[in-house]
């Protein structure tokens, strides 16, 4: 609220939750608060609408759609505590062992998380690489000897946060290799959370006389 001079003004929207996926448009209009300067052409007070793409979360598990083992030799495990009741594992060092989780996504910023059954012989710095299509956008490690911490899903399971990454290619890939210390690495669950649009913000313009917004 308050008077705003003629010119360009940066602003941000209040907290907003959209309950369903799809494409939504957010725009602003002047209110009719008593005392505000009457605006002859209210449509010129917002430079443009802003498209916001909203997507659901994705939970990917070893052995299910989106999971692959491009290289190496992986074993199966089913001890209690693995995500959805199972997990995969490979020896550290030696041959190149690689596991990937791939998800088609819209352009945006995504948080990537992983979960596992903690075990003393897993790697304490299991190496993950995150790709936007074929381009590397970040790396992270996870301590697989300890219970994941960082974020809890609605089913009560805890997940380790690997970071937030911008994706524009339409494909987000999470890769685990057999590096790090310990005797083994484990490939289990990956959670991909939509955070927000990439490089979009509200832009405000007041082109005529000062108004109250």
CSV table of C-alpha atoms in Angstrom, one decimal:
chain,number,residue,atom,x,y,z
A,1,UNK,CA,0.0,0.0,0.0
A,2,UNK,CA,1.0,3.7,-0.3
A,3,UNK,CA,1.8,6.0,-3.1
A,4,UNK,CA,3.9,4.6,-5.9
A,5,UNK,CA,5.7,6.9,-8.3
A,6,UNK,CA,5.5,6.6,-12.1
A,7,UNK,CA,8.1,4.2,-13.3
A,8,UNK,CA,9.2,0.6,-13.1
A,9,UNK,CA,8.8,-1.3,-9.8
A,10,UNK,CA,10.0,-4.8,-8.8
A,11,UNK,CA,7.7,-6.9,-6.6
A,12,UNK,CA,6.9,-10.4,-5.5
A,13,UNK,CA,3.7,-12.2,-5.0
A,14,UNK,CA,2.5,-13.4,-1.6
A,15,UNK,CA,2.8,-17.1,-0.6
A,16,UNK,CA,0.6,-19.1,-2.9
A,17,UNK,CA,-0.2,-22.8,-3.0
A,18,UNK,CA,-1.7,-24.4,-6.2
A,19,UNK,CA,-3.3,-27.7,-5.5
A,20,UNK,CA,-3.1,-29.2,-8.9
A,21,UNK,CA,-0.6,-29.5,-11.7
A,22,UNK,CA,-0.8,-27.8,-15.0
A,23,UNK,CA,-0.1,-24.3,-16.3
A,24,UNK,CA,-1.4,-21.3,-14.3
A,25,UNK,CA,-1.2,-17.6,-14.9
A,26,UNK,CA,-0.7,-15.0,-12.2
A,27,UNK,CA,-1.4,-11.3,-12.7
A,28,UNK,CA,-2.1,-8.3,-10.6
A,29,UNK,CA,-4.8,-5.5,-10.7
A,30,UNK,CA,-5.3,-2.4,-8.7
A,31,UNK,CA,-7.8,-2.5,-5.9
A,32,UNK,CA,-10.6,0.0,-5.3
A,33,UNK,CA,-9.5,1.1,-1.8
A,34,UNK,CA,-11.2,4.5,-0.9
A,35,UNK,CA,-8.8,7.3,-1.4
A,36,UNK,CA,-6.8,5.7,-4.2
A,37,UNK,CA,-6.1,7.8,-7.2
A,38,UNK,CA,-8.6,6.8,-10.0
A,39,UNK,CA,-6.8,5.2,-12.9
A,40,UNK,CA,-8.2,5.8,-16.3
A,41,UNK,CA,-6.5,2.8,-17.8
A,42,UNK,CA,-6.0,0.1,-15.1
A,43,UNK,CA,-4.7,-2.5,-17.6
A,44,UNK,CA,-1.4,-0.6,-18.0
A,45,UNK,CA,-0.4,-1.1,-14.4
A,46,UNK,CA,0.9,-4.6,-14.9
A,47,UNK,CA,3.5,-5.1,-17.6
A,48,UNK,CA,2.6,-8.7,-18.4
A,49,UNK,CA,1.1,-11.8,-16.9
A,50,UNK,CA,3.6,-14.4,-15.7
A,51,UNK,CA,3.2,-18.1,-16.5
A,52,UNK,CA,3.8,-20.5,-13.7
A,53,UNK,CA,4.2,-24.2,-14.4
A,54,UNK,CA,3.2,-26.4,-11.4
A,55,UNK,CA,4.2,-30.1,-11.3
A,56,UNK,CA,3.6,-32.8,-8.8
A,57,UNK,CA,6.5,-34.5,-6.9
A,58,UNK,CA,8.0,-37.7,-8.3
A,59,UNK,CA,9.2,-40.6,-6.3
A,60,UNK,CA,11.5,-43.0,-8.2
A,61,UNK,CA,12.6,-46.4,-6.9
A,62,UNK,CA,15.2,-48.8,-8.1
A,63,UNK,CA,13.8,-51.3,-10.5
A,64,UNK,CA,10.8,-49.2,-11.4
A,65,UNK,CA,10.2,-46.9,-14.4
A,66,UNK,CA,12.9,-44.3,-14.8
A,67,UNK,CA,15.6,-46.4,-13.1
A,68,UNK,CA,18.5,-47.9,-15.0
A,69,UNK,CA,22.0,-49.4,-14.5
A,70,UNK,CA,24.0,-48.3,-17.6
A,71,UNK,CA,27.3,-49.8,-16.3
A,72,UNK,CA,28.6,-52.4,-13.9
A,73,UNK,CA,27.3,-55.2,-11.8
A,74,UNK,CA,24.6,-54.5,-9.2
A,75,UNK,CA,23.2,-56.8,-6.6
A,76,UNK,CA,19.7,-56.8,-5.0
A,77,UNK,CA,18.8,-56.3,-1.3
A,78,UNK,CA,15.5,-56.6,0.5
A,79,UNK,CA,16.3,-56.0,4.1
A,80,UNK,CA,13.6,-54.1,6.1
A,81,UNK,CA,14.2,-50.4,5.7
A,82,UNK,CA,14.8,-50.2,2.0
A,83,UNK,CA,12.5,-47.8,0.1
A,84,UNK,CA,9.4,-49.8,-1.1
A,85,UNK,CA,11.0,-52.9,0.4
A,86,UNK,CA,14.1,-53.3,-1.8
A,87,UNK,CA,17.4,-51.6,-2.9
A,88,UNK,CA,20.4,-52.2,-5.2
A,89,UNK,CA,24.1,-52.2,-4.3
A,90,UNK,CA,27.5,-52.3,-5.9
A,91,UNK,CA,31.1,-52.6,-4.7
A,92,UNK,CA,33.1,-49.4,-4.4
A,93,UNK,CA,36.0,-49.2,-6.8
A,94,UNK,CA,37.0,-51.8,-9.4
A,95,UNK,CA,34.6,-51.8,-12.4
A,96,UNK,CA,32.6,-48.7,-13.2
A,97,UNK,CA,29.2,-49.2,-11.6
A,98,UNK,CA,26.6,-46.6,-12.5
A,99,UNK,CA,22.9,-46.2,-11.6
A,100,UNK,CA,20.5,-43.5,-12.9
A,101,UNK,CA,17.0,-42.2,-12.2
A,102,UNK,CA,15.5,-40.2,-15.1
A,103,UNK,CA,12.3,-38.1,-15.0
A,104,UNK,CA,10.7,-36.0,-17.7
A,105,UNK,CA,9.9,-32.5,-16.2
A,106,UNK,CA,8.9,-29.1,-17.3
A,107,UNK,CA,11.4,-26.2,-17.2
A,108,UNK,CA,11.9,-25.1,-13.6
A,109,UNK,CA,13.8,-25.4,-10.4
A,110,UNK,CA,13.8,-28.8,-8.7
A,111,UNK,CA,15.0,-30.1,-5.4
A,112,UNK,CA,16.6,-33.6,-5.6
A,113,UNK,CA,16.6,-35.9,-2.6
A,114,UNK,CA,17.7,-39.5,-2.0
A,115,UNK,CA,16.9,-42.1,0.6
A,116,UNK,CA,18.4,-45.4,1.7
A,117,UNK,CA,18.7,-48.1,4.3
A,118,UNK,CA,21.6,-47.0,6.6
A,119,UNK,CA,24.4,-49.6,6.8
A,120,UNK,CA,27.9,-49.3,8.3
A,121,UNK,CA,29.5,-50.8,5.1
A,122,UNK,CA,27.9,-48.3,2.7
A,123,UNK,CA,29.9,-45.3,1.5
A,124,UNK,CA,29.8,-42.2,3.8
A,125,UNK,CA,30.3,-40.0,0.7
A,126,UNK,CA,28.4,-41.7,-2.1
A,127,UNK,CA,28.8,-39.5,-5.2
A,128,UNK,CA,25.7,-38.2,-7.1
A,129,UNK,CA,25.7,-36.2,-10.3
A,130,UNK,CA,22.6,-34.3,-11.5
A,131,UNK,CA,22.0,-33.6,-15.2
A,132,UNK,CA,19.8,-31.3,-17.1
A,133,UNK,CA,19.4,-33.6,-20.1
A,134,UNK,CA,23.0,-34.4,-21.0
A,135,UNK,CA,24.5,-31.4,-19.2
A,136,UNK,CA,25.9,-31.6,-15.7
A,137,UNK,CA,24.3,-29.0,-13.4
A,138,UNK,CA,25.6,-30.2,-10.0
A,139,UNK,CA,27.2,-32.8,-7.8
A,140,UNK,CA,26.5,-33.9,-4.3
A,141,UNK,CA,27.4,-36.7,-1.8
A,142,UNK,CA,25.3,-38.6,0.7
A,143,UNK,CA,26.3,-40.4,3.8
A,144,UNK,CA,24.7,-43.8,3.3
A,145,UNK,CA,26.0,-45.1,6.7
A,146,UNK,CA,23.5,-42.8,8.5
A,147,UNK,CA,19.8,-42.4,8.4
A,148,UNK,CA,18.9,-39.6,5.9
A,149,UNK,CA,18.0,-36.2,7.3
A,150,UNK,CA,16.7,-33.1,5.6
A,151,UNK,CA,13.1,-33.6,4.6
A,152,UNK,CA,10.3,-36.0,5.5
A,153,UNK,CA,7.8,-37.2,3.0
A,154,UNK,CA,4.1,-37.7,3.8
A,155,UNK,CA,4.6,-41.4,4.5
A,156,UNK,CA,7.0,-40.5,7.3
A,157,UNK,CA,10.2,-41.5,5.5
A,158,UNK,CA,13.3,-39.2,5.8
A,159,UNK,CA,15.3,-38.1,2.7
A,160,UNK,CA,18.7,-36.6,2.2
A,161,UNK,CA,18.7,-33.3,0.2
A,162,UNK,CA,21.2,-33.2,-2.7
A,163,UNK,CA,20.4,-29.6,-3.7
A,164,UNK,CA,18.2,-27.5,-6.0
A,165,UNK,CA,18.9,-27.5,-9.7
A,166,UNK,CA,17.5,-25.6,-12.7
A,167,UNK,CA,16.3,-27.8,-15.6
A,168,UNK,CA,15.3,-26.5,-19.0
A,169,UNK,CA,15.9,-29.5,-21.3
A,170,UNK,CA,12.7,-31.4,-20.2
A,171,UNK,CA,14.7,-34.2,-18.6
A,172,UNK,CA,16.3,-34.4,-15.1
A,173,UNK,CA,18.8,-37.2,-14.5
A,174,UNK,CA,20.3,-38.3,-11.1
A,175,UNK,CA,23.4,-40.5,-11.4
A,176,UNK,CA,25.1,-42.6,-8.7
A,177,UNK,CA,28.6,-44.0,-9.2
A,178,UNK,CA,30.6,-46.4,-7.1
A,179,UNK,CA,33.0,-43.8,-5.7
A,180,UNK,CA,33.6,-42.7,-2.1
A,181,UNK,CA,34.8,-44.7,0.9
A,182,UNK,CA,33.3,-47.8,2.4
A,183,UNK,CA,32.8,-51.1,0.8
A,184,UNK,CA,29.6,-50.5,-1.1
A,185,UNK,CA,27.2,-47.9,-2.5
A,186,UNK,CA,23.4,-48.4,-2.5
A,187,UNK,CA,20.9,-47.2,-5.1
A,188,UNK,CA,17.4,-46.9,-3.6
A,189,UNK,CA,14.8,-44.1,-3.8
A,190,UNK,CA,15.0,-40.6,-5.4
A,191,UNK,CA,12.5,-37.8,-4.8
A,192,UNK,CA,12.2,-34.9,-7.2
A,193,UNK,CA,10.3,-31.9,-5.9
A,194,UNK,CA,9.2,-28.9,-8.1
A,195,UNK,CA,10.4,-25.7,-6.4
A,196,UNK,CA,9.4,-23.0,-8.8
A,197,UNK,CA,9.8,-21.5,-12.3
A,198,UNK,CA,13.2,-20.8,-13.6
A,199,UNK,CA,14.0,-17.1,-13.9
A,200,UNK,CA,10.5,-15.8,-13.5
A,201,UNK,CA,9.3,-13.0,-11.2
A,202,UNK,CA,6.5,-10.5,-11.1
A,203,UNK,CA,7.3,-7.2,-12.8
A,204,UNK,CA,5.3,-4.1,-11.9
A,205,UNK,CA,4.8,-0.9,-14.0
A,206,UNK,CA,3.0,2.3,-13.2
A,207,UNK,CA,2.8,4.3,-16.3
A,208,UNK,CA,0.4,7.1,-15.5
A,209,UNK,CA,-0.3,9.2,-12.3
A,210,UNK,CA,0.7,7.8,-8.9
A,211,UNK,CA,-1.8,5.2,-7.7
A,212,UNK,CA,-2.3,3.2,-4.5
A,213,UNK,CA,-1.5,-0.5,-4.9
